[in-house]
XYZ file of C-alpha atoms in Angstrom:
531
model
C 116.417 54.250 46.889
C 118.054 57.218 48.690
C 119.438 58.587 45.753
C 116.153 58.484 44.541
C 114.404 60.083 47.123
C 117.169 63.023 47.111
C 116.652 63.738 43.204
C 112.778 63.589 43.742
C 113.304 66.053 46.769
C 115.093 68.503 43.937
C 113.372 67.699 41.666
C 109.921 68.701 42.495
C 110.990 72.453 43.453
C 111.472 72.799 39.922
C 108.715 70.988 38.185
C 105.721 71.625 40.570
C 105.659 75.196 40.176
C 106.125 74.617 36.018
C 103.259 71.798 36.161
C 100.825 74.848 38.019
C 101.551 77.333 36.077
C 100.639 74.827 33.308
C 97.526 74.156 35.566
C 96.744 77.828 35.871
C 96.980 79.194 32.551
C 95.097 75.980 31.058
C 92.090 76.501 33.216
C 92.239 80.671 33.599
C 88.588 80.695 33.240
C 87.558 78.794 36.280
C 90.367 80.014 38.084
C 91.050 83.979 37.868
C 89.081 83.956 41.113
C 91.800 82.775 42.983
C 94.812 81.829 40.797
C 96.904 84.150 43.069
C 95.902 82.067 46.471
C 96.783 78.653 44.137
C 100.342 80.464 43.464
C 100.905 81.276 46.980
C 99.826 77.507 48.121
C 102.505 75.796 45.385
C 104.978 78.309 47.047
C 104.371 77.181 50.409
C 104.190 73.322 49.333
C 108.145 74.584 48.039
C 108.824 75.721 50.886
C 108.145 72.194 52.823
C 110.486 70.103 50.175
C 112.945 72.318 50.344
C 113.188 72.917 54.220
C 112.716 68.764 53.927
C 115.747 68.359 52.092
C 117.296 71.141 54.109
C 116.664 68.434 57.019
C 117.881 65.565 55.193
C 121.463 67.656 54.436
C 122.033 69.010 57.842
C 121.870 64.617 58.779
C 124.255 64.050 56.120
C 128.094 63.655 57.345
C 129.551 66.290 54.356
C 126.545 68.456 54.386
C 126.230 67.403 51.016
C 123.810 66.007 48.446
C 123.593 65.019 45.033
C 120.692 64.449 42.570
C 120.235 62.341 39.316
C 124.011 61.135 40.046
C 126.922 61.835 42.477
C 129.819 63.538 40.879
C 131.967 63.455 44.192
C 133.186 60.439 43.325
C 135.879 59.561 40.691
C 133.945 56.291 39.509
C 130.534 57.581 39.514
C 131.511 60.701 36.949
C 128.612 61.600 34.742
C 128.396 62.254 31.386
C 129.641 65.308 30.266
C 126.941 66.513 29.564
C 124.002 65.821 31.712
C 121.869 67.220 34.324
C 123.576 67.194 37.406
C 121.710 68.765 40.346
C 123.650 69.099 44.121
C 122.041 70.875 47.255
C 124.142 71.703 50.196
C 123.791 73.844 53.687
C 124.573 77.072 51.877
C 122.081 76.684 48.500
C 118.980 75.040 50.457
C 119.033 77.742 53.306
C 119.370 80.871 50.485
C 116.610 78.846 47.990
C 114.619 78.763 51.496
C 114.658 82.531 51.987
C 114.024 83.309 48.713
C 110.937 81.171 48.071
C 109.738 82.660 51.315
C 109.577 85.916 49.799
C 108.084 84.677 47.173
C 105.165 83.845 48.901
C 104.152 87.045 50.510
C 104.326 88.067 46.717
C 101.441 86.227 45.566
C 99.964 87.718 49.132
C 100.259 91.150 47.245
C 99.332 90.481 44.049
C 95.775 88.160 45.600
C 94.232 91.680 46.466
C 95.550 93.397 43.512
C 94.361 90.429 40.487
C 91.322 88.663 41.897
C 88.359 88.091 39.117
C 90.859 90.135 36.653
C 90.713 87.964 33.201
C 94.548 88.306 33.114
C 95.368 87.206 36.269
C 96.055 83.102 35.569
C 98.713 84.409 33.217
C 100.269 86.699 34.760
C 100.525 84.230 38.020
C 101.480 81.428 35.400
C 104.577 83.687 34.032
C 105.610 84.408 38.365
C 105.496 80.307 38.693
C 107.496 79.815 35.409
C 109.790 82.272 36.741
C 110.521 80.235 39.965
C 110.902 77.198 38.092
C 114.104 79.340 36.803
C 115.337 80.456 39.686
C 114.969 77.134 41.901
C 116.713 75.293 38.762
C 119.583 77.393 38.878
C 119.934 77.317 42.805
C 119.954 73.390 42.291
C 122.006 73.316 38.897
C 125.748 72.027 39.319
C 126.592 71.579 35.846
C 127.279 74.711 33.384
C 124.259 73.409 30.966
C 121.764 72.826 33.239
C 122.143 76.160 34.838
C 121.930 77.966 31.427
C 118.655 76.345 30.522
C 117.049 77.620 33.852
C 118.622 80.938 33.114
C 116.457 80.799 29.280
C 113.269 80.064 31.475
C 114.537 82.783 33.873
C 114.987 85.148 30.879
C 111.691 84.124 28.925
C 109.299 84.969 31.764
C 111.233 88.175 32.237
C 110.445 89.381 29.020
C 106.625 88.188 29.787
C 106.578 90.008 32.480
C 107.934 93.274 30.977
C 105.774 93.013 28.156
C 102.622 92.310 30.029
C 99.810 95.012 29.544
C 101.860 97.323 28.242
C 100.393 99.864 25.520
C 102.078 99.861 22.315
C 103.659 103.213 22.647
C 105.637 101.674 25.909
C 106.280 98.458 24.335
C 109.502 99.374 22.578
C 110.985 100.926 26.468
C 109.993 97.915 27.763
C 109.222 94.522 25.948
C 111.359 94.904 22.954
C 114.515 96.327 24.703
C 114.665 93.617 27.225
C 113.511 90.815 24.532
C 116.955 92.283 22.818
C 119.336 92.540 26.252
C 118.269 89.279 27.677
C 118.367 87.277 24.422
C 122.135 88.917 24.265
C 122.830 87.994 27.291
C 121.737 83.901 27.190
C 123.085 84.149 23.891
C 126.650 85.061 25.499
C 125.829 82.610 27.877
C 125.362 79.453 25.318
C 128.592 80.444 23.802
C 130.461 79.918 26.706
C 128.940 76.761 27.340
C 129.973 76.121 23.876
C 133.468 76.805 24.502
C 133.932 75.346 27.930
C 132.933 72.064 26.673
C 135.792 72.249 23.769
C 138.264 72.928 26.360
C 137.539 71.116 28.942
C 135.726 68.041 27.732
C 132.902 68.073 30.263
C 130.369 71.112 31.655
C 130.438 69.608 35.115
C 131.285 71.870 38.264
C 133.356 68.661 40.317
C 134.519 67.324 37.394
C 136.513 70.445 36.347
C 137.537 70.996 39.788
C 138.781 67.689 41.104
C 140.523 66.782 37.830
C 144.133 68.055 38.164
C 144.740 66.525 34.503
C 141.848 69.211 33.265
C 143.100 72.314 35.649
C 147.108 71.959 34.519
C 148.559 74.829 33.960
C 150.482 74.486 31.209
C 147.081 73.174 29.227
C 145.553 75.788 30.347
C 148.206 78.348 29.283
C 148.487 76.870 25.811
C 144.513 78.701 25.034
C 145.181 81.728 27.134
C 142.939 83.347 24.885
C 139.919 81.244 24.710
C 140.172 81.645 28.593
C 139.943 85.306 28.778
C 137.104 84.887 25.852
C 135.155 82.475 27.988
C 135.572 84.610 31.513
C 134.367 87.818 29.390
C 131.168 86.137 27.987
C 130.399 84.614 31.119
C 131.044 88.177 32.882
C 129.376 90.320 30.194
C 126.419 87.323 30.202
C 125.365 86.835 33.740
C 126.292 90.807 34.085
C 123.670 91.816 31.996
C 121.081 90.332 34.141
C 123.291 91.833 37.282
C 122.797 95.100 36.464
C 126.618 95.522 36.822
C 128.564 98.871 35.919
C 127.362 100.201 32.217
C 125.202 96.925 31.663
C 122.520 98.149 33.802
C 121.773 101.751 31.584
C 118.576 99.691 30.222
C 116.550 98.800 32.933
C 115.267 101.949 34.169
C 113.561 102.769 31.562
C 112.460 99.497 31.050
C 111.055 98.710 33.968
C 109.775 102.106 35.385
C 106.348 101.455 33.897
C 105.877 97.783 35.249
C 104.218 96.407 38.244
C 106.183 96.643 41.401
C 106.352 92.747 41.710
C 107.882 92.932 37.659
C 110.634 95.594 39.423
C 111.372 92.926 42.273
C 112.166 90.351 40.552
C 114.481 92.345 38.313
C 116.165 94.300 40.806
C 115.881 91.805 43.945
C 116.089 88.682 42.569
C 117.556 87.822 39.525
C 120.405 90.571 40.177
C 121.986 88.815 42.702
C 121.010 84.932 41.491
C 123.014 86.273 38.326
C 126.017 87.340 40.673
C 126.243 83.689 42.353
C 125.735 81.762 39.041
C 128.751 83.989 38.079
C 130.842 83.058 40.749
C 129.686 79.264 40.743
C 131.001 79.110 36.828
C 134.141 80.974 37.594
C 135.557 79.598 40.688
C 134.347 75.913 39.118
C 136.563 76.398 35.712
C 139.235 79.146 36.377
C 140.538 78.942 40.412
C 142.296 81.866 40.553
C 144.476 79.661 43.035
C 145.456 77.403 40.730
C 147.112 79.359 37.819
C 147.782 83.044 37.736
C 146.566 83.926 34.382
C 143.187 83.974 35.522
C 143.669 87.185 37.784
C 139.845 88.331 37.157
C 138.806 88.539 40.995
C 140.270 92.088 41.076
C 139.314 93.538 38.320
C 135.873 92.219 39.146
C 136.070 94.248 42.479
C 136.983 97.402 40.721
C 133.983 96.401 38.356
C 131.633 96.191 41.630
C 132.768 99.745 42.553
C 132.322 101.394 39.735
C 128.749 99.604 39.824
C 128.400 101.091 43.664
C 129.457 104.305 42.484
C 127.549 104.902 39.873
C 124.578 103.950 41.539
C 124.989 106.104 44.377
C 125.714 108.880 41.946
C 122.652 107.983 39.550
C 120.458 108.399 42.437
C 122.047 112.167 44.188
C 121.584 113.017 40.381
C 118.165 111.490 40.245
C 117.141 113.600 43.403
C 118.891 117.175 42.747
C 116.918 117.285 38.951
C 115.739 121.055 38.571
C 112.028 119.831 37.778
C 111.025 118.144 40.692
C 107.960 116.404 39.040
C 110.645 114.168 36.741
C 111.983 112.891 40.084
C 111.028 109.464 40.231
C 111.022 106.928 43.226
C 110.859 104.205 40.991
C 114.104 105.020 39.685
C 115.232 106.119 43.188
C 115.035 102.620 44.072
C 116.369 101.324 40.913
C 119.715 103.347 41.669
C 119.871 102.176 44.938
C 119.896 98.797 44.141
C 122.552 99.088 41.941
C 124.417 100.654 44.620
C 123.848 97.179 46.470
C 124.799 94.633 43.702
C 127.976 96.966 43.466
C 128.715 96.472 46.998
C 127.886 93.012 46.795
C 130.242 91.930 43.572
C 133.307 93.911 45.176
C 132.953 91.449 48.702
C 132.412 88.444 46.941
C 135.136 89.306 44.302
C 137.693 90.030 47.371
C 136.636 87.240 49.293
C 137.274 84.811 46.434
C 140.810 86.111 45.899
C 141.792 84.822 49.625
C 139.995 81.408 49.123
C 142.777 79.423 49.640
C 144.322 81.921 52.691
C 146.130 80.943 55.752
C 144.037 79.937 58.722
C 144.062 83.224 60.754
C 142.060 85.091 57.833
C 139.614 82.103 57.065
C 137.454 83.367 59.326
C 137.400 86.914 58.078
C 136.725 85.674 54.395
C 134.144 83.556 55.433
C 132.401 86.300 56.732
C 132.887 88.320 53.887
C 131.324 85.835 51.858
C 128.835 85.135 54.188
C 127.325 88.465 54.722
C 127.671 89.590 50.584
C 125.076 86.557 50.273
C 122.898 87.887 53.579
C 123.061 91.312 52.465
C 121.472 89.447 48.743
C 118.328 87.700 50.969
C 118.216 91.588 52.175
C 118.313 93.240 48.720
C 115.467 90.775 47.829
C 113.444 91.854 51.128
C 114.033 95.715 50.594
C 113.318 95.398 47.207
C 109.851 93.582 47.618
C 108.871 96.083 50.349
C 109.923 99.430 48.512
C 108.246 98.305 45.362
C 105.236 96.908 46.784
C 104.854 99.972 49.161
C 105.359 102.558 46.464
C 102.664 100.751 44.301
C 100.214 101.045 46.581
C 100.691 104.568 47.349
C 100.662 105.617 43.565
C 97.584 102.950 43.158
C 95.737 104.587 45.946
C 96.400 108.460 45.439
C 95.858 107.654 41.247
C 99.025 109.784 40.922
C 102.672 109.413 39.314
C 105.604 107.970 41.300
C 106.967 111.391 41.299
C 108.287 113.209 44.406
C 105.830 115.983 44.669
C 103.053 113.905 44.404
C 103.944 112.083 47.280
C 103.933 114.470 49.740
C 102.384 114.076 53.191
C 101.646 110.309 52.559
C 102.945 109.309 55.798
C 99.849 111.124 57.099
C 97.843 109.661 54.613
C 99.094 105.698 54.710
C 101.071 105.410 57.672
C 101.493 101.898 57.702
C 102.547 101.757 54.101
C 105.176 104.756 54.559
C 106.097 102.750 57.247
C 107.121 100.214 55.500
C 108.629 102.111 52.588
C 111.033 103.734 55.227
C 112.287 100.787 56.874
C 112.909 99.229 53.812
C 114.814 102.347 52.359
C 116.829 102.256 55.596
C 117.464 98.394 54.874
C 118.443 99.263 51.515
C 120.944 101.944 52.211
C 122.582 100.258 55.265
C 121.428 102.332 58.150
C 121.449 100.518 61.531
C 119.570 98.731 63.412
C 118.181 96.951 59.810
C 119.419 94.008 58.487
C 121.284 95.704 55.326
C 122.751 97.817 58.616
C 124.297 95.073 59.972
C 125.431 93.244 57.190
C 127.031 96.259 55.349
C 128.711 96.810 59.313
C 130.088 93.062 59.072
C 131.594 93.629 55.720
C 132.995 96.440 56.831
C 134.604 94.860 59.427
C 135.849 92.338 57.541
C 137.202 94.284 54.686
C 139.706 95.826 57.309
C 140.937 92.659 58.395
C 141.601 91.796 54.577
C 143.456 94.542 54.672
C 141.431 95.965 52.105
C 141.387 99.932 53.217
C 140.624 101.544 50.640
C 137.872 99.086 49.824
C 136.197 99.880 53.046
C 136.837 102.829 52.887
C 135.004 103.350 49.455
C 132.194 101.591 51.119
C 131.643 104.023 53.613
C 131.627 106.913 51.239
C 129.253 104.951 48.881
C 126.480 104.490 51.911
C 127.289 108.368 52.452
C 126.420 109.262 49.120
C 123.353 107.193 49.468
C 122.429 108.259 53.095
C 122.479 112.032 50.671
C 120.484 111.243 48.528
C 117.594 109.648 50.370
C 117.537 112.582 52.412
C 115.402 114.519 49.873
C 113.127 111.555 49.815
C 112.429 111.524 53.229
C 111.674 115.680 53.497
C 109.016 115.067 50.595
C 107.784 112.185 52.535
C 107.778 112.473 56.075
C 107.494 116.305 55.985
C 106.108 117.289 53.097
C 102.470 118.765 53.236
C 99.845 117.048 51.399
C 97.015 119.104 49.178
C 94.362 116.774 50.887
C 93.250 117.141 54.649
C 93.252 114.054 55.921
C 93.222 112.730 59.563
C 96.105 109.801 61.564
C 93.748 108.442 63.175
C 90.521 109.222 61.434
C 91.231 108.686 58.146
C 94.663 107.741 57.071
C 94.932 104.945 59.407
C 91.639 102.698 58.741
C 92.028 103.144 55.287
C 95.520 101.791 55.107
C 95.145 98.568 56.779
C 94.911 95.440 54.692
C 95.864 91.992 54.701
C 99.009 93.540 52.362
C 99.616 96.140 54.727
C 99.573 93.884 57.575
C 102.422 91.603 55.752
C 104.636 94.512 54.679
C 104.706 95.730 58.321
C 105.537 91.861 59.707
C 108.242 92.174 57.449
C 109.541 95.463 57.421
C 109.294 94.519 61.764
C 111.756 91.828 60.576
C 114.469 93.807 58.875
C 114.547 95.048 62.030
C 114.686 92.253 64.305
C 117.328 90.511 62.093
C 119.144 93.693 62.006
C 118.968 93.489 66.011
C 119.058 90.009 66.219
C 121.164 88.959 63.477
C 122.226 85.178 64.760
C 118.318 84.340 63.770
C 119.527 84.367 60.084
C 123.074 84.454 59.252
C 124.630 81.778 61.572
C 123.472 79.088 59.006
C 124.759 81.186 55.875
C 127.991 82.231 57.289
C 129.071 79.025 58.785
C 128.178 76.776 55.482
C 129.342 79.868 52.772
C 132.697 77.758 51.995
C 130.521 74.601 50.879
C 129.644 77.139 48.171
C 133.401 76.667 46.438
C 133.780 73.761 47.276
């Protein structure tokens, strides 16, 4: 009856947001009043189960739980192929912070949809869309994670598509339609082949069988191994945004709502990222046969990623005709900057996995704060996007550079928050992407990766650069309208929205000064995440 319980506990996350967008989009016509406020309740009815079953893992002895059937245990093996679902003190805390955001989306969007037609289905699409992402959080079999990754990928292209006028359709709808079908596609091949080599799609299975992990099997196919790491690389990097897979999604999602750009570039980036991780380190160890030696190339891969962000973005900024300079795609760059930095920690820390005891610590942190500085991606992401389509909303201008000038006099509370998240973003203490990018800093040099660290530095630099333009057009730029602080600009920038995005821009700032609120729990339960 336990058992039970536990599967019903990870269960629901999944299907309750599926059954209301169901709900939603079957009665839109009674319910466009409010079908944001209904999206924002299922989130926070998430929010309970999960910090329950948070609650029921931190009582457990291994920190450990399984759903629909325990795979820990030689004679309790599943099927092959099966759902298998497993929640630990890593997954629940990071699903936690992520569904939290979530919530103060369908905050934004209440103001922005109420009594339009559209808005059941475009809430319906967000609620599919978390039925992805909390599946593959949950997933611990190969299958199961790729069929919340199709749900993840379907509402995508939904969202992309929505409202958009033909003549945008093709930069938007139809080029993602074609990049994320590629990419499950890749994706359901290697599922394919991992099941013909290994027998079985399951995470434990594959790691606690030596029989399966042998090296000399494994050498015997050494190249339907590099064929499967490649897809699954190439796959869950397409939804990344990693290094040359990510020269789509500007375009395609410069014209989309801000909450659309979220959930590209601060959510399902880095989801993509651990479900990469979760499907290599399950079927190819690096420790246990040297022919897998992907880790480092992967790094290299993350800073070329970081580089070419960073450079995208001084490139973006230093354009002759300052009206094609775009904060949209400002932020865009930026991000990739992050996933960059992001891949190359979690692809050194994963190299060391199996390290002495004196650097177990340093790794862990490594780990650790790659997956804190993801939760902070997601919350600098949702604040820049948010912030920036407000401003544009409110001035009925473009996203360009010269039209926002002087709109810190003009929304203060809203430039507010578009600063603090841009400081998040680039890494500038005392933020929470500060002090994260500071820890992995740290910890790189006690790797003894140098020149890793070293590249980091340069990259925030570059960044640091390149927001400085930003900031002039900004902060001290002189706006064509004559508007008053405290007479004008301030009243009419205060909102429920605004109200939110300065509670949580406050935050970044409070976990950046008081980082122990958030990251003991992440760092200290990071190595349940490989094992």
């Amino acid at each position: 009856m336990a058992e039970m319980s536990v599967t019903i506990l990870m269960l629901i996350p999944i299907l309750l947001p599926f059954v209301a967008a169901l709900v939603i989009f079957g009665f839109k016509k009674w319910l466009k009043s409010f079908a944001a406020e209904l999206g924002a309740g299922v989130l926070i009815a998430i929010v309970a189960l999960i910090a329950a079953l948070n609650y029921r893992i931190m009582n457990s002895s291994t920190k450990i739980l399984y759903g629909v059937y325990n795979t820990s245990v030689g004679n309790e093996y599943g099927p092959p192929i099966g759902v298998q679902f497993r929640a630990d003190g890593f997954s629940t805390w990071f699903m936690l912070l992520i569904n939290i955001i979530i919530i103060f989306v369908f905050i934004f969007e209440s103001a922005k949809q109420r009594e339009k037609p559209e808005a059941p289905i475009y809430v319906s699409i967000i609620l599919f869309l978390v039925a992805g992402i909390n599946g593959v959080s949950l997933s611990y079999d190969f299958l199961t994670m790729i069929l919340s990754w199709v749900i993840i990928g379907v509402s995508l292209i939904s969202l992309i598509s929505f409202k958009r006028q033909t003549e945008n359709l093709k930069e938007g709808g139809v080029r993602s339609f074609i990049l994320i079908g590629l990419s499950i596609a890749l994706l359901l091949l290697a599922v394919v082949l991992c099941y013909g080599v290994f027998g079985t799609l399951n995470f434990d299975t594959i790691r606690n069988d030596d029989a399966i992990m042998s090296s000399s099997r494994i050498q015997n196919i050494p190249f339907v191994i590099y064929t499967i790491i490649a897809l699954v690389v190439i796959g869950f990097g397409i939804f990344a945004n990693v290094f040359l897979l990510n020269l789509w999604m500007p375009k395609t999602i410069q014209k989309t709502s801000g909450t659309t750009q979220f959930f590209m570039m601060g959510i399902t980036s880095s989801l993509a990222l651990v479900s990469m991780f979760r499907v290599l380190l399950s079927f190819f160890n690096p420790e246990n046969y040297d022919m897998a030696n992907y880790p480092m190339l992967l790094a290299i891969f993350g800073l070329l990623t970081a580089f070419e962000g960073a450079l995208l973005l001084i490139y973006q900024v230093t354009k002759k005709e300052s009206e094609n300079i775009s904060l949209t795609k400002i932020i865009i760059f930026s991000a990739f900057a992050n996933i960059g930095i992001i891949l190359t920690c979690l692809s050194l820390g994963s190299m060391s996995i199996e390290s002495s005891q004196e650097s177990l610590l340093s790794i862990k942190e490594c780990m650790g704060y790659s997956m804190l500085q993801m939760i902070n991606l997601a919350l600098s992401m949702f604040l820049s996007f948010t912030a920036k389509d407000r401003i544009v909303e409110k001035r009925n201008m473009s996203d360009s550079l010269p039209d926002l000038k002087g709109i810190a006099r003009e929304y203060p509370l809203t430039t507010f928050i578009l600063i603090i998240s841009i400081f998040s973003t680039i890494g500038l203490l005392p933020t929470f992407g500060g002090v994260n990018l500071y820890m992995l800093l740290l910890s790189l040099i006690k790797l003894d990766c140098l020149f890793f660290a070293i590249a980091l530095i340069v990259i925030v630099i570059m960044m640091l650069f390149g927001y400085l333009l930003v900031f002039k057009y900004i902060l001290f730029g002189k706006s064509t309208r004559d508007v008053s602080l405290t007479e004008g600009g301030l009243s009419r920038d205060l909102s429920l929205q605004t109200f939110f995005g300065t509670l949580l821009a406050l935050c970044l700032i409070v976990f950046g000064l008081l980082p122990f609120i958030i990251d003991n729990q992440i760092v200290e339960y990071i190595d349940l995440f490989f094992s």
